[in-house]
PDB file of C-alpha atoms and ligand atoms in Angstrom:
ATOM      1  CA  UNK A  42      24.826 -29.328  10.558  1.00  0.00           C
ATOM      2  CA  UNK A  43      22.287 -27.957   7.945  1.00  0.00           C
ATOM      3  CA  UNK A  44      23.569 -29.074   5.221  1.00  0.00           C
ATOM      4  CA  UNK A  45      22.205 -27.528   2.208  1.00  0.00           C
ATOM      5  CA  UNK A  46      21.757 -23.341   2.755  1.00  0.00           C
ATOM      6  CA  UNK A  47      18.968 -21.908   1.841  1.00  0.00           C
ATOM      7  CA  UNK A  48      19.862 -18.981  -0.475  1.00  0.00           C
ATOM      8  CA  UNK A  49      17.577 -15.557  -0.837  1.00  0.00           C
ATOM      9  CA  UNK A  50      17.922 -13.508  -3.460  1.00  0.00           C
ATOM     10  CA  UNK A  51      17.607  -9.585  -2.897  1.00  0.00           C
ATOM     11  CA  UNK A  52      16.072  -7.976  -5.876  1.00  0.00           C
ATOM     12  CA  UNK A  53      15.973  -4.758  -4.519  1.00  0.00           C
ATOM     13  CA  UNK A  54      18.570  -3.555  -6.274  1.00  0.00           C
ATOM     14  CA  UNK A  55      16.528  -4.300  -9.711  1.00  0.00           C
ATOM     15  CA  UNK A  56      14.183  -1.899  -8.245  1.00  0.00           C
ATOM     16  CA  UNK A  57      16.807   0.706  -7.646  1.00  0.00           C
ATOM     17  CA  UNK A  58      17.656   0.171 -11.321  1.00  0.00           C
ATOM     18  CA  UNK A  59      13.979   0.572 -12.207  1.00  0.00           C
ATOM     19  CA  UNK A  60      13.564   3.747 -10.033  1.00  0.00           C
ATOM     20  CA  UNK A  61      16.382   5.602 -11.844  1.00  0.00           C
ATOM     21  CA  UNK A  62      14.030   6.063 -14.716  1.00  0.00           C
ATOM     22  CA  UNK A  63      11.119   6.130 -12.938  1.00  0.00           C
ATOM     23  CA  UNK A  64       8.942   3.589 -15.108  1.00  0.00           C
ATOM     24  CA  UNK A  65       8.563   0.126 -14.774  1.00  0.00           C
ATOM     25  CA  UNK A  66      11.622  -1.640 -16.193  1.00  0.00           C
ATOM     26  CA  UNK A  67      13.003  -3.416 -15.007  1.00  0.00           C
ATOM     27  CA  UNK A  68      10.636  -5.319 -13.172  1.00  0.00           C
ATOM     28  CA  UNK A  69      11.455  -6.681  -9.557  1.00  0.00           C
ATOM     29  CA  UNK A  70       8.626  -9.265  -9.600  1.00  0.00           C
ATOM     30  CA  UNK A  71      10.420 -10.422 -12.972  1.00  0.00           C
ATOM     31  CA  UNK A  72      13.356 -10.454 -12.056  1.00  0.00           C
ATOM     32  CA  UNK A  73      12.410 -12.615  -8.430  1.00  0.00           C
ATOM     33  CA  UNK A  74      10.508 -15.335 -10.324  1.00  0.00           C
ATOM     34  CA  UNK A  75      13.198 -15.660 -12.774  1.00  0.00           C
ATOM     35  CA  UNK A  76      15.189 -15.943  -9.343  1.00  0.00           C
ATOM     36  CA  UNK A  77      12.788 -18.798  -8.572  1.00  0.00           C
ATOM     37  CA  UNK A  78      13.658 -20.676 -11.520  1.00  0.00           C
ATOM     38  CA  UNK A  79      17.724 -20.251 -11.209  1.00  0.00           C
ATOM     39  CA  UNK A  80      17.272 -21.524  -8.000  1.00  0.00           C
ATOM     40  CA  UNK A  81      16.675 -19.268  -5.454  1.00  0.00           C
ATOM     41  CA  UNK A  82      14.838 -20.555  -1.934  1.00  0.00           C
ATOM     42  CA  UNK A  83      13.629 -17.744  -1.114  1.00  0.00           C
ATOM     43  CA  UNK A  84      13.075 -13.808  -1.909  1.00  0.00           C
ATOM     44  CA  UNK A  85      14.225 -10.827   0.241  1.00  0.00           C
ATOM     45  CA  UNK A  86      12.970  -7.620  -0.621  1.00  0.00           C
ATOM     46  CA  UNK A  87      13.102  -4.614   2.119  1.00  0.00           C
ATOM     47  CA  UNK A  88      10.718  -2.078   1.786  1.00  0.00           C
ATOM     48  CA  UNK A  89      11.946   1.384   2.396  1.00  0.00           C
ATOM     49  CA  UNK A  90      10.098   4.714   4.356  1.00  0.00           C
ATOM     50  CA  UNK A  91      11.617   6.093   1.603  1.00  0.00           C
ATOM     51  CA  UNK A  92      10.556   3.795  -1.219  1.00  0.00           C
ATOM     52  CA  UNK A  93      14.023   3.752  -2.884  1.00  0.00           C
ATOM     53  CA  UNK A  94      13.774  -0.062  -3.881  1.00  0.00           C
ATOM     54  CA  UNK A  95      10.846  -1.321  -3.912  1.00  0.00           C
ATOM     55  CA  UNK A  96       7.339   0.034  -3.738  1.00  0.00           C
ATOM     56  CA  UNK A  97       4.008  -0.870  -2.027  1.00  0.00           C
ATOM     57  CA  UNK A  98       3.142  -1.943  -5.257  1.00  0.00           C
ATOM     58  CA  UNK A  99       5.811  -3.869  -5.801  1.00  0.00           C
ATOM     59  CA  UNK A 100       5.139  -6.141  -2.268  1.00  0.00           C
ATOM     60  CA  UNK A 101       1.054  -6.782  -3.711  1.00  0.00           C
ATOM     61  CA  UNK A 102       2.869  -8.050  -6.927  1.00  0.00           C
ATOM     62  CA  UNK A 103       5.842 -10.475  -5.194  1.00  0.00           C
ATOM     63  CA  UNK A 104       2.735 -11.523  -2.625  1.00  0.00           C
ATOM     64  CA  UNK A 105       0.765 -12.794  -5.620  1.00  0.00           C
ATOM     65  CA  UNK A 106       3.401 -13.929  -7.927  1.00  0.00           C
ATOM     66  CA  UNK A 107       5.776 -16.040  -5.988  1.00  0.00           C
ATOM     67  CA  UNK A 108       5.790 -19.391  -5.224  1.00  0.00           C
ATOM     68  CA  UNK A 109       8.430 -19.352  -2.636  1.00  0.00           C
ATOM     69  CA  UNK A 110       8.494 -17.261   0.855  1.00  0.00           C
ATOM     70  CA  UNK A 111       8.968 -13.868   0.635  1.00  0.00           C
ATOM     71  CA  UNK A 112      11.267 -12.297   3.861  1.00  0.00           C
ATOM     72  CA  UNK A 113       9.685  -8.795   3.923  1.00  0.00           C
ATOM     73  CA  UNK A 114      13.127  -6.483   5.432  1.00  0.00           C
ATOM     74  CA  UNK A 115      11.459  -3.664   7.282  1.00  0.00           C
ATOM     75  CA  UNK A 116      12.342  -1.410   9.822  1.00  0.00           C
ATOM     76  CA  UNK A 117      10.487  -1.176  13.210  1.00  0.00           C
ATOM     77  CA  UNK A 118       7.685   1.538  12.209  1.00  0.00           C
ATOM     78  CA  UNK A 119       4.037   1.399  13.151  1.00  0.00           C
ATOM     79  CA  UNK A 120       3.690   1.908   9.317  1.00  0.00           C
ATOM     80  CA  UNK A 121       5.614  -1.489   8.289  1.00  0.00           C
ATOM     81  CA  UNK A 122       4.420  -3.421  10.702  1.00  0.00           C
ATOM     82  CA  UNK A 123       0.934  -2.066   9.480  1.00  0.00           C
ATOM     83  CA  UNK A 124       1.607  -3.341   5.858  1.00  0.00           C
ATOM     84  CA  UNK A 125       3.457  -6.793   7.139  1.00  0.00           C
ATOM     85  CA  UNK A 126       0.701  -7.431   8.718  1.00  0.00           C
ATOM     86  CA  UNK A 127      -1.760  -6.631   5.722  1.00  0.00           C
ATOM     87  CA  UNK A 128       0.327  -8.727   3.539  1.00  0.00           C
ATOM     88  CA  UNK A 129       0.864 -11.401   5.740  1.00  0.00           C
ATOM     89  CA  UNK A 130       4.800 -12.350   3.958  1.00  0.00           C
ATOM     90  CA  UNK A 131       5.982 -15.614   5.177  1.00  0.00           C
ATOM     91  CA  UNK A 132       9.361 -14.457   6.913  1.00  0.00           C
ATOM     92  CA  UNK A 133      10.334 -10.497   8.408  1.00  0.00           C
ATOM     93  CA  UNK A 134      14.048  -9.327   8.898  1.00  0.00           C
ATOM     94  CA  UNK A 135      13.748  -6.287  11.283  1.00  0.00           C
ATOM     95  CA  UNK A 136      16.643  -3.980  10.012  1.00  0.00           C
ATOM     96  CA  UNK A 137      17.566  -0.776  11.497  1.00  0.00           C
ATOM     97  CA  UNK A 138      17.402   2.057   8.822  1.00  0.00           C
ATOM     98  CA  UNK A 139      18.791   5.606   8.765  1.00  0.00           C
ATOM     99  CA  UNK A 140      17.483   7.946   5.986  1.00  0.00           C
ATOM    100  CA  UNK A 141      21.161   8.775   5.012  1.00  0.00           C
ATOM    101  CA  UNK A 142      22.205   5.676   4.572  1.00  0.00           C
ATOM    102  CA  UNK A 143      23.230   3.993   1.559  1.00  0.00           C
ATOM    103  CA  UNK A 144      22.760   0.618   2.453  1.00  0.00           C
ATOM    104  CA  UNK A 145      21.826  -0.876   5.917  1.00  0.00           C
ATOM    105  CA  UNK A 146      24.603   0.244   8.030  1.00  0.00           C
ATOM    106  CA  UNK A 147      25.506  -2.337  11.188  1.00  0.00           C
ATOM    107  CA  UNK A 148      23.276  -4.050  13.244  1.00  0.00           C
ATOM    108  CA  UNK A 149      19.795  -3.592  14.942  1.00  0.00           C
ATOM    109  CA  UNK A 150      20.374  -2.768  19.009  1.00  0.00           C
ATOM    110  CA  UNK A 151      18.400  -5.036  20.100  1.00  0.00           C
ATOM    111  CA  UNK A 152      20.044  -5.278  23.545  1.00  0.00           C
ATOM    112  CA  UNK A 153      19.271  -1.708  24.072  1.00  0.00           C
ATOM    113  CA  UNK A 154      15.465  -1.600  22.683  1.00  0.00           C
ATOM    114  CA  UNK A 155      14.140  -4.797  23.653  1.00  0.00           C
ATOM    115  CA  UNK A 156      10.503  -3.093  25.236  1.00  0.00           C
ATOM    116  CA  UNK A 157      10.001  -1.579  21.742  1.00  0.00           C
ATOM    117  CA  UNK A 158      11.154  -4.502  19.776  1.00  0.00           C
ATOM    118  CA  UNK A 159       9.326  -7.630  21.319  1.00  0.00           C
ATOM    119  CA  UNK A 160       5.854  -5.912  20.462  1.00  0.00           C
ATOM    120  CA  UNK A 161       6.777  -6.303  16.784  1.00  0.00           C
ATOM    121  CA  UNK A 162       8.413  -9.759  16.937  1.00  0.00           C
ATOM    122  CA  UNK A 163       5.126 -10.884  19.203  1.00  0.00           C
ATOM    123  CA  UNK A 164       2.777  -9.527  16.441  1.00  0.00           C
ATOM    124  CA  UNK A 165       4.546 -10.606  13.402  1.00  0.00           C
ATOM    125  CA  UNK A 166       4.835 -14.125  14.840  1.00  0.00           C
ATOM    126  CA  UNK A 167       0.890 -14.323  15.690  1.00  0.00           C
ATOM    127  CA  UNK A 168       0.824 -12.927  11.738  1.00  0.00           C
ATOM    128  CA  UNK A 169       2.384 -16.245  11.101  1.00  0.00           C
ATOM    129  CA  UNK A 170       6.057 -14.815   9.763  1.00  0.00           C
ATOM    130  CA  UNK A 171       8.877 -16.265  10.966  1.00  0.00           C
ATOM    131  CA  UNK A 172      10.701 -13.217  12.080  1.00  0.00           C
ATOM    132  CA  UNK A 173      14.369 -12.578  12.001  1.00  0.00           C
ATOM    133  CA  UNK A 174      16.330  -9.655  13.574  1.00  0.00           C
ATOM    134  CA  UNK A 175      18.992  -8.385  11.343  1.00  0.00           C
ATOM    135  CA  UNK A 176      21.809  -8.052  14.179  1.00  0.00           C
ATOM    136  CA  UNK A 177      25.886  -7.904  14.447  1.00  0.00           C
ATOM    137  CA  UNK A 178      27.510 -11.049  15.271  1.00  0.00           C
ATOM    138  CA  UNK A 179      27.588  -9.614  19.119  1.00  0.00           C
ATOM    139  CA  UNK A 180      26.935 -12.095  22.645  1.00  0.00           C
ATOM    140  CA  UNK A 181      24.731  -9.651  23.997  1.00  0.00           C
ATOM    141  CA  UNK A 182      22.722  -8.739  21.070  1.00  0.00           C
ATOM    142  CA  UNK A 183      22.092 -12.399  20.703  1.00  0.00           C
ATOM    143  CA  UNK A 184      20.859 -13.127  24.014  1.00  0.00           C
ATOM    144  CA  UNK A 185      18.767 -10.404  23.567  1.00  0.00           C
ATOM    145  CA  UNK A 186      17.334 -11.556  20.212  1.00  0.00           C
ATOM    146  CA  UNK A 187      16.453 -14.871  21.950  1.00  0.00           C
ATOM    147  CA  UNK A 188      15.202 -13.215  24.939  1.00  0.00           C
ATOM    148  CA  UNK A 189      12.598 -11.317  22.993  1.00  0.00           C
ATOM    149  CA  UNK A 190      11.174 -14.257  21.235  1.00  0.00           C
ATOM    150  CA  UNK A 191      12.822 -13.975  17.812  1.00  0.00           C
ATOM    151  CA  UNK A 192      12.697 -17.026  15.502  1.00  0.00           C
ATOM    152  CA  UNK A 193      15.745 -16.452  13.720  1.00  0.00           C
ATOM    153  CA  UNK A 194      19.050 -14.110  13.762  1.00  0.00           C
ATOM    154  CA  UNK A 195      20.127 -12.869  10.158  1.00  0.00           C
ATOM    155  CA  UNK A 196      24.292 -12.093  11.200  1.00  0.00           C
ATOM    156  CA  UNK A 197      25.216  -9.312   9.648  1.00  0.00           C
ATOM    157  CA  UNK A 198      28.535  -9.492   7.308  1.00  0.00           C
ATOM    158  CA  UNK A 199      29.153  -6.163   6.215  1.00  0.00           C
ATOM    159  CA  UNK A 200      31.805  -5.535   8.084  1.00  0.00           C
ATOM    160  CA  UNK A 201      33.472  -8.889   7.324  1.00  0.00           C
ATOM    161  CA  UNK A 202      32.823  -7.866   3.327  1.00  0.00           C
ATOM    162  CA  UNK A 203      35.217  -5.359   3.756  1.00  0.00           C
ATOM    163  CA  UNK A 204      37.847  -6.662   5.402  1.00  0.00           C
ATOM    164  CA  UNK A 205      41.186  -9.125   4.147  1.00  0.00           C
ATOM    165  CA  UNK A 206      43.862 -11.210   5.498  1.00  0.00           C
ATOM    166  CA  UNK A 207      43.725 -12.378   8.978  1.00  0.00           C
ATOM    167  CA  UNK A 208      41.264  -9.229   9.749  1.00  0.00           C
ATOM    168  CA  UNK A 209      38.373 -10.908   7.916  1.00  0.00           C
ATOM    169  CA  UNK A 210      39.454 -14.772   9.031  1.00  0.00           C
ATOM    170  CA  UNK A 211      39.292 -12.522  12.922  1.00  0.00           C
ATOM    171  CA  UNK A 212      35.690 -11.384  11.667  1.00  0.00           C
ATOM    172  CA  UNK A 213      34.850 -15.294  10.417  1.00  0.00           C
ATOM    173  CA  UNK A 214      35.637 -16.267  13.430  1.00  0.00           C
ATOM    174  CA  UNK A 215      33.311 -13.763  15.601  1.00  0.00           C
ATOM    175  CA  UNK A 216      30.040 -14.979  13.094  1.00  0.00           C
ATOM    176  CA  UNK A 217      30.828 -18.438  13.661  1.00  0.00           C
ATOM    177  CA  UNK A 218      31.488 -17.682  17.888  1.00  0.00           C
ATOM    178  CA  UNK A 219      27.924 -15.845  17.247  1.00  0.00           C
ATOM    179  CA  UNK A 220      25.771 -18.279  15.097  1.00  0.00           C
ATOM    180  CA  UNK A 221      26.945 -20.991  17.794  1.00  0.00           C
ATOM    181  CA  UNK A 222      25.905 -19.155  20.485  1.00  0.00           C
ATOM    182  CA  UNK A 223      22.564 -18.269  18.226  1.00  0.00           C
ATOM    183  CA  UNK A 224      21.646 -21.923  17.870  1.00  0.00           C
ATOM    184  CA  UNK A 225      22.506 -23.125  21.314  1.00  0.00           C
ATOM    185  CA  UNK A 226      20.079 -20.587  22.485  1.00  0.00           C
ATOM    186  CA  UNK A 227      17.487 -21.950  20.089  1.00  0.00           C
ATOM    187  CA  UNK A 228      17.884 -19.650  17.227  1.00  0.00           C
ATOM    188  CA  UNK A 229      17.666 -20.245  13.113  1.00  0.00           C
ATOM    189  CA  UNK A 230      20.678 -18.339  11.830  1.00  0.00           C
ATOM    190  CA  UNK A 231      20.867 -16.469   8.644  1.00  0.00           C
ATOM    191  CA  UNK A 232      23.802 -14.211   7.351  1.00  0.00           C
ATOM    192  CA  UNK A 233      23.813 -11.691   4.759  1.00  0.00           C
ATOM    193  CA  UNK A 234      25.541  -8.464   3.433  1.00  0.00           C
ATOM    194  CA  UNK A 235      28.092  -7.664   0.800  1.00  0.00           C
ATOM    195  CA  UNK A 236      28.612 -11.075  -0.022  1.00  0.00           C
ATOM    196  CA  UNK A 237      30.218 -12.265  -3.215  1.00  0.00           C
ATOM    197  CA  UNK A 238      31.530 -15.409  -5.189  1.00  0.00           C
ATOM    198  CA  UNK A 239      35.048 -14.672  -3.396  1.00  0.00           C
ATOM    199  CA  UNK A 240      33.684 -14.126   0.054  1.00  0.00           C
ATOM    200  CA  UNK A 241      30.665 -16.470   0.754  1.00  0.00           C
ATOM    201  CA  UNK A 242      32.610 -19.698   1.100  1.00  0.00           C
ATOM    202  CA  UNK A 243      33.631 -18.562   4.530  1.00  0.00           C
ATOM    203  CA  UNK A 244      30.482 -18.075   5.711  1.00  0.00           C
ATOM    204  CA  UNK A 245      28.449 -20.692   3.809  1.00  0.00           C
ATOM    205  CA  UNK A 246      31.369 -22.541   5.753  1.00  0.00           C
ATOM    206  CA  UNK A 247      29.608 -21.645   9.295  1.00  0.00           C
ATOM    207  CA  UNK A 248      27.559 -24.881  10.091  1.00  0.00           C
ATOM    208  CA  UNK A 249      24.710 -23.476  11.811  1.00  0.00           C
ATOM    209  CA  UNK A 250      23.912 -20.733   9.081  1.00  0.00           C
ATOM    210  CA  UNK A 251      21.118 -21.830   7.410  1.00  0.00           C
ATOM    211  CA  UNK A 252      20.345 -19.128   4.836  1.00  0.00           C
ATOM    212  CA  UNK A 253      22.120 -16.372   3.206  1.00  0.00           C
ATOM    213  CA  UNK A 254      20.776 -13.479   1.788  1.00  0.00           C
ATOM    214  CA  UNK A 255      22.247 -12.230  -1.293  1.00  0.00           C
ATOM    215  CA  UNK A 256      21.586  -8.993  -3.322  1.00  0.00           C
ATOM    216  CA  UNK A 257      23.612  -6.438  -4.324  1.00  0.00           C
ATOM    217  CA  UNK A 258      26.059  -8.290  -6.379  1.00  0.00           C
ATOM    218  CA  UNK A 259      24.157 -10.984  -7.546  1.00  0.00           C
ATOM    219  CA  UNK A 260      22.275  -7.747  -9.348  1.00  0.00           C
ATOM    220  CA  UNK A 261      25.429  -6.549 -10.473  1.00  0.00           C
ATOM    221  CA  UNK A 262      26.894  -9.786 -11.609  1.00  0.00           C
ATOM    222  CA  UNK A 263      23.587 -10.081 -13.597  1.00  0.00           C
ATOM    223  CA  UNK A 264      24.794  -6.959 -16.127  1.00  0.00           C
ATOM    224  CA  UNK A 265      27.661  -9.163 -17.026  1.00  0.00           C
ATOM    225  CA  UNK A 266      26.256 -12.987 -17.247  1.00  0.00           C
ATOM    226  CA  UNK A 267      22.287 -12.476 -16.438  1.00  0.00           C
ATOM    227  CA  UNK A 268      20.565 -13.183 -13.253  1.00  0.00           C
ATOM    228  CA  UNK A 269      20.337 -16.980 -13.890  1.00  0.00           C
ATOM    229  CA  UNK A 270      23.824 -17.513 -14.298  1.00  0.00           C
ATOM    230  CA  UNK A 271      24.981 -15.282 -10.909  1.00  0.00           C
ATOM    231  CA  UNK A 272      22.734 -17.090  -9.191  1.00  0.00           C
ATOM    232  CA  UNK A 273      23.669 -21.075 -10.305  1.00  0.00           C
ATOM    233  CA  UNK A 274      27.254 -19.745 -10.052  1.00  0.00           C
ATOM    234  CA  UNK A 275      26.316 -18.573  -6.130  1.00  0.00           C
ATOM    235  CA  UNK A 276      24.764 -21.570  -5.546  1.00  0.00           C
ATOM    236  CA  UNK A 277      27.985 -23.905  -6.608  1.00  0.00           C
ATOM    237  CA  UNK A 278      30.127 -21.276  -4.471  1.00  0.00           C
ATOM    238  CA  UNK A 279      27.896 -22.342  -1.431  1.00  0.00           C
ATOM    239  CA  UNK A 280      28.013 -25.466  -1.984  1.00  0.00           C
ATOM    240  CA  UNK A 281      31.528 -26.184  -2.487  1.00  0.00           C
ATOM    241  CA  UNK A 282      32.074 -24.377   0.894  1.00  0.00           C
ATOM    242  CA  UNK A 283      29.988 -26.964   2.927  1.00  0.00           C
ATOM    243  CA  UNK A 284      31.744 -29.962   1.033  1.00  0.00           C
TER     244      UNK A 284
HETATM  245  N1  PXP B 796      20.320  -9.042   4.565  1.00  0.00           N
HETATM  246  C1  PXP B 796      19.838  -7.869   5.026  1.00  0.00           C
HETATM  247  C2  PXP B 796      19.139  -7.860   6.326  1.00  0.00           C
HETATM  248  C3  PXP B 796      19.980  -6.684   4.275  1.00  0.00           C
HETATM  249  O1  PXP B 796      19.505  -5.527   4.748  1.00  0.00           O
HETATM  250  C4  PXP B 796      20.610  -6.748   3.018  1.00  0.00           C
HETATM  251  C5  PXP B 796      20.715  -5.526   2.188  1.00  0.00           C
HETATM  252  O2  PXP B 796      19.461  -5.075   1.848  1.00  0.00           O
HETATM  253  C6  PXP B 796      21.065  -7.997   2.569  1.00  0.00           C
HETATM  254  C7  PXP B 796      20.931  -9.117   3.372  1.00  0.00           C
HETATM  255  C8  PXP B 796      21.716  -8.162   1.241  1.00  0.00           C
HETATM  256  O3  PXP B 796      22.884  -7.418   1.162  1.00  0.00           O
HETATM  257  P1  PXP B 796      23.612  -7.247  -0.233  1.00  0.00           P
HETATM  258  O4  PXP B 796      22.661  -6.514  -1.126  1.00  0.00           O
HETATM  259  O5  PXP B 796      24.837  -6.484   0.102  1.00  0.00           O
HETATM  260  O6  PXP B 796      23.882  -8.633  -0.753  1.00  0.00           O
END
């Protein structure tokens, strides 16, 4: 069992924040070192087609400024993989992205595009990122992650976020079934998506997850106690989960 997760902090939605003014407060790159210092393993930022969190800009500033990896969440475009492999970040999260969207919306289909994907995970890898496919908790979409050479599966828990009672124990159950499967076939698992202080304990609970990506409400919670304080208080809510 890994016993200590890694935790990433998302500060995309500091960017968002930023954007809605259009200047340049409040800063991401602030905001992720002072992530850094609360605590935070590592930094997730996903750069957009449509620039909505963070900016080109942005990514030269986090490359410089932080001291801890940087997962670069992209989708698979000849232009991001152009820029991830400019920048050279030390991890990339292939997401699937829709223009409409309002956040990523399930799982990459990686069963069902794994000609177009390996060409990114094969030249991301030789970039020297350790590349993660952002995936539901789903057999075949596993296999298929492992067959085209991925380091690392980030589960998605979206769809556990928004569920209760024995619905969301059901959907506990499938990411543990997957992240077991995920590591017997060699993979590093990650989970991440809508989770919270009330609903990470069951996942930080899942022994092979290794690192959970947190964003949204960390951001949020920041408004109300400041980013340092969300993230020590994540932190203790992980930790209590894996005893
Ligand atoms: N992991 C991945 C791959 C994501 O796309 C996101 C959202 O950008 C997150 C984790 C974080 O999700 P949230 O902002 O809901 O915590």
């Amino acid at each position: 069992m890994t016993t200590r997760i890694r935790l990433g902090v998302n500060i995309d939605h500091v960017a968002t924040i930023r954007n809605a003014r259009g200047g340049d407060h409040p800063d991401p790159v602030a905001a992720a070192e002072l992530a850094v210092v609360a605590g935070a393993d590592g930094i997730t930022a996903h750069l957009r087609e449509d620039r909505r969190h963070i900016r080109d800009d942005d990514l030269v500033r986090l490359m410089a400024a932080l001291t801890v990896p940087l997962n670069l969440e992209m989708a698979a475009t000849e232009e991001m993989l152009a820029i991830a492999l400019a920048h050279g970040p030390a991890a990339v999260c292939i997401v699937p992205e829709k223009r409409a969207e309002r956040t990523t919306e399930g799982g990459l289909d990686v069963l069902g595009n794994q000609p177009g994907l390996r060409p990114f995970v094969e030249r991301l890898a030789a970039r020297g990122a350790r590349v993660s496919l952002f995936i539901e908790p789903d057999k075949g979409q596993i296999e298929a992650a492992a067959a085209i050479g991925a380091a690392v599966v980030e589960l998605h828990t979206g769809r556990y976020a928004h569920l209760t009672g024995d619905a969301a124990a059901a959907e506990v159950a499938r990411l543990a079934t997957g992240a077991a499967l995920a590591a017997a076939r060699g993979l590093e698992v990650h989970a991440g998506h809508g989770l919270t202080f009330a609903n990470v304990g069951a996942v930080a609970a899942i022994p092979e997850v290794a690192e959970l990506n947190i964003g949204h409400f960390l951001i949020g919670e920041a408004v109300f106690t400041g980013l340092a304080d969300a993230i020590h208080a994540m932190r203790a809510a992980i930790d209590a989960a894996r005893g």
